[in-house]
Amino acid sequence: MNTRQQSKIIYSWYGKPMSSDRKLRTLQYKGIIIKSEKSRTETCIQLGEFILVEGENADQPFVAQLLDLYEDGAQEKHAVVQWFCHATEIPRNKQKLLKREISPQEVFFDQVSGYDTDIAVETIIKSVTVIPLRLGEELPVTLNKQQTFYVKQSWDGKCFKALSPDTFSKLKEATKKGGGIPNSSNSLTPLDIVSPLKKETEGVVQSVTKQKNVDLEIESKHSASKSSLAKERHSQRMANGIKTPTARKKLQLNSPTRSLKGRLLGSDVLELFDYDCGAVAPLEPSPTKRKVKFSGILGSPPKMPCTKPKATSFDTAEHRQRLSDTIRLSPYSKVDDSSEKAKNLSRKDNTVFSVRLRERQRQSLVLAPHSRRLCAQKTSARIAEQVSILNALELDQEEDFLALSDSSYSLSSNEVENDVVCTPEKKAKSSRTFSTPKSSRKSSVHTPSKTPKKTPSPGKPKTPQNATPEIPRRNHAAQKPASILEEARLRLHVSAVPESLPCREEEFQDIYNFVESKLIDGTGGCMYISGVPGTGKTATVHEVIRSLQQAAENDDLPSFQFIEINGMKLTDPHQAYVQILELLTGQKVTATHAAVLLAKLFSTPGPKRKTTVLIVDELDLLWTRKQNVMYNLFDWPTQKHSKLIILAIANTMDLPERIMMNRVASRLGLTRMSFQPYTYKQLQQIISSRLNSVKAFEEDAIQLVSRKVAALSGDARRCLDICRRATEICEFASRKRTSEIVKMAHVTEAIDEMFSSPYVNAIRNASLHEQIFLKAVLAEFRRAGVEEATVQQIYLQHVALCRIEGMQSPTVSEIMAICSRLGACRLLLVESSDKYLHMRVRLNISQDDVTYALKDE
Amino acid sequence: MKTSAMSKRKSKESGGANGECISQTFRNKVSELNLQRNCKLETFSCLKVQKLLRERFCHHYATGKLFGMDHQYRHLLELLKRTIVHGESNSALIIGPRGSGKTALLKHVLKEVKEMKQVRENFLEVHLNGLLQTNDKTALKEITRQLHLENVVGDKVFGSFAENLAFLLEALRKGDRTSSCPVLFILDEFDLFVHHKNQTLLYNLFDISQSAQTPVTVIGLTCRQDILELLEKRVKSRFSHRQIYLLNSFDFKQYIRIFKEKLSLPAKYPDEAFAQKWNNNIQHLSEDKTVQDTLQKLFHYSKDLRSLHLLLMLALSNVTVHHPLITASDLHEASKQYRMDSRANIVHEFQKFVQRKAHCMYNFEKPVVMKAFEHLLQLELVKPIERPSVRTQREYLLMKLLLDNNQIMDALQVYPNCPTDIKQWAASSLSWL
């Protein structure tokens, strides 16, 4: 959803202010009119209705019930809502509590306290239907998957509860009345006010808009299905958006009857039809609508045979039902039709419609795969093998998209595509099978994949989106550690996560306090953490996050979202945007687009926004020439509504001063922390705490390791690696005997192995002529007084040395070979070899080392 | 031998120096021709022996024993066993000069590991070579291919580099120590991976090996002793600092023993009588003074076993039906061939051009001299100091002699009918040069 589209939408109040609060200087209203300029449609949403609210992820808007509408002193329009949450918003581990499948259409009555219920009106997209169900009830089969949601339980952040009878009845009332107003302040019952409302609407609309389709507005209010006004609509979209209301009604009615709830009985139906006729009649005849209604009827007969073969895959009863519905309904539309006599049929619509007809026929050919896919999804959507089938079908889909885009004007965003696809299929009266193929496909991907963030983007078939990559399982079970040493080795592995991080308590507390305070305040902020590698920066931060999450779970803290990026795991600094957005919302877009979306996300007051804690590891790799990645990262937390906490990690303490521009460094702020290298005592403690009760090391041995490492780098990883190696050496040495404890000797050997300079050994083990060559190099350096010589000069020295030793002097070719061999080992630094004898040679190690290594012979 | 003139980096496949390789194949062809000619007369044993030994020398890794690296062998074996059996992640580097048997060691260990019962089919191998995977992108593709992850992706074209990386990391992150199949990453020419941008691949591999994800073991093979200094500090911290050094640390006695074992026929050789004879001969050879001298020289020159292989190969190609056993003189001859100075050789063959050039003052036409000069240029005996530009005329280019005086003198001595004035020129002008 880009901003350009947004700007085309006008929000205006419906009716006069109901009441006003002088103290707060607010004016309350009972409805809002959303008018999209581009498609010239309007929707009126009243209190009590269910709405879709723009979320972070454009593909997955939030569901809410509108409770209150008001305008504050600053002329800003606000709405108070009751949230519902999707299954995907609930953490996976919590989802298991339900012990049942969650349909993508199911929402939960949200009782999580942390969310802001006050939203900006501009984020409302459209109205939808939410139907409350008893816990045991099956989801009714609906025709209109995208627009209808079901609520069975409430969710309070920890557990699921059945809806309280009070809530249930309230919701039910709201649902049944299609816009009932549970708000006590409003005493009007919706059915009574229909016509006055309408007139009122008309009045308002007339005053505000130039060209109107008022019936459209009403229709969309009632059908609550087609009016996604936040989305771009071209005329084609419009053409099917104003499909015959009767047919629509049928679609809607279908679901209740199917559900056997009998909520909407025949009388209701009639009532609604009456209402519909009544609603339409007094209004200005809208040519487009009439026209489409007409063609809709025309279109239905040829459609029937098309759907039949497909319908066999479903229960025929339903099909029959639908048929009868259609039959019952057609007279109405006919009456309507004839009474109004559409005169001015716009030619455009006509052509569009014929295109769509053809489209529909074509689609009937593709029916088989579609239905197959649905079955497949239903039965075993989780099975990874089906990914390929899905992919294949997706291609079909893509063709559909293409075909449609030919007949439509422009397809600017995915949502538009989505709408376009659903509509023809609904027209084909097989709406259950077809309804929103994209969303159903997506949800099937959503559920099986362990990472809900990996949402496929339909626009890019190139990405390996549906794949759930996995390394195959091992055939034999991994062996359990058998001996003390093996146990110790396991515990000493860097990957083993200790219960607590010793020696970083202070740092832990500081970071914890920082994040906690920001979380409680609901503000954003940055913290810069530096320290040499292996000092436990990332581990500490993760530990902080773990305990914060724990606290949030226990309700001590507002819940938050945690995401992490690592500069080293990005191929390009700008990929940071892509990753952040993907982790936040699951969208996959290009870097530039992601940057725009993120900027929008963090700069606008989003509804239902949790605080986000972002860890940026290896920050220095996000450096670019213009530093815009860093700039943006540190600019977002300063935005008023961002609620973003950034913990940036890097190695150098003065990174902000060294590589960042002033404006970036200033935004990073002065909250800094530096991790000092571990002292030997700390290292000792780390090893001991890891070993815990396993007696595998002598006390002295541990001390030796820690002292050695502390003196060199203070890198805990190194320390653990040495210990691990020492256990191996110990095991190796004591294979036969039984002494199973790591002693000083083993540790010393391990340290030597890791820290000894390889050069001296390499020189000692070189062949005689190679050694002589090195001597010759030294001699030549001494003679010339320069630390560089050509091979020719060294050759002469070499020959001289050979003469002294009484050896046969080598040929030039041999010398060259020796030289290149030493060069390959990097004992020597040599030029590129095309200069042959004039190649320059330098030593890569100090002359003293060479003399030391050669003297000891 | 033009070893030095060739690029420093030689692929393993080409086996040793390129120059050696060329002469080797040449020799092989010659000997094969000989063999074909003598085929009818053959008793076959000779040919078989030759074939057997030649295979032994050419395919260094597949067969044969390892010498003087027991310790390293056990270290590496234990390391891999722990990865595969216990699912422990590790990283290690095998460092040693060219021809010191790094790959051979690894192959032997892998062979042994694969023969273990509890290991079979229980781990995945990914082989990468710095010469082939020249950047992280191709390396990632190769890893995905070798892990057979592409069948998850279907037949789709792979996405961008960033997507690939995310995909692979995701795949590896999914696993855990006890349930996932261990993955063995073998990075040949490890030093070349160091030059990839940001060392992203190495960072990620080492990071996985240091975190609780799919168990991986990263083994790098390199000949550079300064490899650790090339690693970026973060990458270095994540590397476990296990280094296995192979340094050809045997003395001359062991060298002789290797020589014997390399040439001996196995006990289960079909034609026992011949094998006996052959092995006895080898035993004699190893005690022979001239042979020992020859080997000593080679040993002093290079401890590389590959050079020994080459020498033996040259000697072996002299074996025919009439000459069924290797003699000391064969070896000596081979070593002479082997140690021949390539440039001197060339000088020798093209001496006449030098001669003409020397004569040019009075006798020869200009084109002839120019032709001779161009030959010298082509052979890279002389080389222009600057890049040849269009402006300077060819007659006035500054040239550089790529030969040492000794080489010229040697060549002149070998050259039979050298004109006296050239000798004079050499004596006079080279003395002060």
Short mmCIF file of N, CA and C in Angstrom, two decimals, chain A residues 610-656:
data_model
loop_
_atom_site.label_atom_id
_atom_site.label_comp_id
_atom_site.label_asym_id
_atom_site.label_seq_id
_atom_site.Cartn_x
_atom_site.Cartn_y
_atom_site.Cartn_z
N LYS A 610 3.53 -3.15 18.68
CA LYS A 610 4.31 -3.53 19.85
C LYS A 610 5.64 -2.82 19.77
N THR A 611 6.30 -2.75 20.86
CA THR A 611 7.68 -2.26 20.82
C THR A 611 8.54 -3.32 20.13
N THR A 612 9.46 -2.85 19.32
CA THR A 612 10.35 -3.76 18.63
C THR A 612 11.76 -3.61 19.20
N VAL A 613 12.35 -4.71 19.55
CA VAL A 613 13.75 -4.68 19.98
C VAL A 613 14.57 -5.26 18.84
N LEU A 614 15.48 -4.44 18.33
CA LEU A 614 16.26 -4.86 17.17
C LEU A 614 17.73 -4.95 17.57
N ILE A 615 18.30 -6.11 17.34
CA ILE A 615 19.73 -6.26 17.59
C ILE A 615 20.45 -6.16 16.25
N VAL A 616 21.39 -5.26 16.17
CA VAL A 616 22.19 -5.15 14.95
C VAL A 616 23.59 -5.61 15.30
N ASP A 617 23.91 -6.81 14.90
CA ASP A 617 25.23 -7.35 15.20
C ASP A 617 26.18 -6.95 14.07
N GLU A 618 27.43 -6.83 14.41
CA GLU A 618 28.47 -6.43 13.44
C GLU A 618 28.04 -5.17 12.69
N LEU A 619 27.81 -4.16 13.47
CA LEU A 619 27.30 -2.90 12.92
C LEU A 619 28.22 -2.31 11.86
N ASP A 620 29.53 -2.46 12.06
CA ASP A 620 30.46 -1.78 11.17
C ASP A 620 30.30 -2.21 9.72
N LEU A 621 29.73 -3.38 9.50
CA LEU A 621 29.57 -3.83 8.12
C LEU A 621 28.37 -3.19 7.44
N LEU A 622 27.59 -2.45 8.18
CA LEU A 622 26.48 -1.75 7.55
C LEU A 622 26.92 -0.39 7.03
N TRP A 623 28.21 -0.17 7.07
CA TRP A 623 28.73 1.10 6.60
C TRP A 623 28.61 1.19 5.09
N THR A 624 28.08 2.31 4.63
CA THR A 624 28.09 2.60 3.20
C THR A 624 28.66 3.99 3.03
N ARG A 625 28.91 4.34 1.81
CA ARG A 625 29.55 5.63 1.60
C ARG A 625 28.67 6.77 2.13
N LYS A 626 27.40 6.68 1.83
CA LYS A 626 26.51 7.75 2.29
C LYS A 626 25.97 7.46 3.69
N GLN A 627 26.24 6.29 4.16
CA GLN A 627 25.83 5.89 5.52
C GLN A 627 24.34 5.98 5.73
N ASN A 628 23.58 5.82 4.67
CA ASN A 628 22.14 5.99 4.88
C ASN A 628 21.51 4.82 5.62
N VAL A 629 22.12 3.65 5.51
CA VAL A 629 21.55 2.52 6.26
C VAL A 629 21.67 2.78 7.75
N MET A 630 22.88 3.17 8.16
CA MET A 630 23.09 3.47 9.57
C MET A 630 22.22 4.65 10.00
N TYR A 631 22.18 5.64 9.14
CA TYR A 631 21.41 6.83 9.48
C TYR A 631 19.97 6.46 9.75
N ASN A 632 19.40 5.69 8.84
CA ASN A 632 18.00 5.31 9.01
C ASN A 632 17.80 4.49 10.27
N LEU A 633 18.72 3.55 10.46
CA LEU A 633 18.58 2.68 11.63
C LEU A 633 18.51 3.49 12.92
N PHE A 634 19.35 4.50 12.99
CA PHE A 634 19.39 5.25 14.24
C PHE A 634 18.41 6.41 14.25
N ASP A 635 17.86 6.70 13.09
CA ASP A 635 16.88 7.77 13.03
C ASP A 635 15.51 7.27 13.46
N TRP A 636 15.19 6.06 13.10
CA TRP A 636 13.85 5.54 13.42
C TRP A 636 13.54 5.59 14.92
N PRO A 637 14.45 5.16 15.77
CA PRO A 637 14.08 5.20 17.19
C PRO A 637 13.74 6.59 17.69
N THR A 638 14.28 7.60 17.03
CA THR A 638 13.99 8.95 17.50
C THR A 638 12.61 9.43 17.07
N GLN A 639 12.00 8.71 16.14
CA GLN A 639 10.66 9.09 15.71
C GLN A 639 9.69 8.87 16.87
N LYS A 640 8.66 9.68 16.88
CA LYS A 640 7.76 9.68 18.02
C LYS A 640 7.04 8.34 18.18
N HIS A 641 6.64 7.78 17.06
CA HIS A 641 5.76 6.62 17.17
C HIS A 641 6.48 5.29 16.94
N SER A 642 7.77 5.37 16.79
CA SER A 642 8.44 4.16 16.29
C SER A 642 8.43 3.02 17.29
N LYS A 643 8.61 3.31 18.56
CA LYS A 643 8.70 2.26 19.58
C LYS A 643 9.76 1.24 19.19
N LEU A 644 10.90 1.74 18.81
CA LEU A 644 11.97 0.86 18.34
C LEU A 644 13.18 1.00 19.25
N ILE A 645 13.65 -0.11 19.74
CA ILE A 645 14.84 -0.09 20.58
C ILE A 645 15.93 -0.83 19.83
N ILE A 646 17.04 -0.16 19.63
CA ILE A 646 18.12 -0.77 18.86
C ILE A 646 19.31 -1.04 19.76
N LEU A 647 19.80 -2.24 19.70
CA LEU A 647 21.04 -2.59 20.39
C LEU A 647 22.07 -2.88 19.31
N ALA A 648 22.99 -1.98 19.12
CA ALA A 648 23.98 -2.14 18.06
C ALA A 648 25.25 -2.72 18.65
N ILE A 649 25.79 -3.71 17.99
CA ILE A 649 26.98 -4.38 18.50
C ILE A 649 28.10 -4.28 17.48
N ALA A 650 29.26 -3.91 17.93
CA ALA A 650 30.42 -3.90 17.03
C ALA A 650 31.66 -4.10 17.86
N ASN A 651 32.81 -4.15 17.18
CA ASN A 651 34.03 -4.47 17.90
C ASN A 651 34.75 -3.25 18.45
N THR A 652 34.74 -2.19 17.66
CA THR A 652 35.57 -1.06 18.08
C THR A 652 34.78 -0.08 18.94
N MET A 653 35.46 0.38 19.96
CA MET A 653 34.81 1.26 20.91
C MET A 653 34.49 2.61 20.28
N ASP A 654 35.38 3.08 19.44
CA ASP A 654 35.20 4.43 18.92
C ASP A 654 34.63 4.41 17.50
N LEU A 655 33.90 3.36 17.20
CA LEU A 655 33.30 3.27 15.86
C LEU A 655 32.47 4.51 15.51
N PRO A 656 31.63 5.00 16.40
CA PRO A 656 30.84 6.18 16.05
C PRO A 656 31.72 7.36 15.66
#
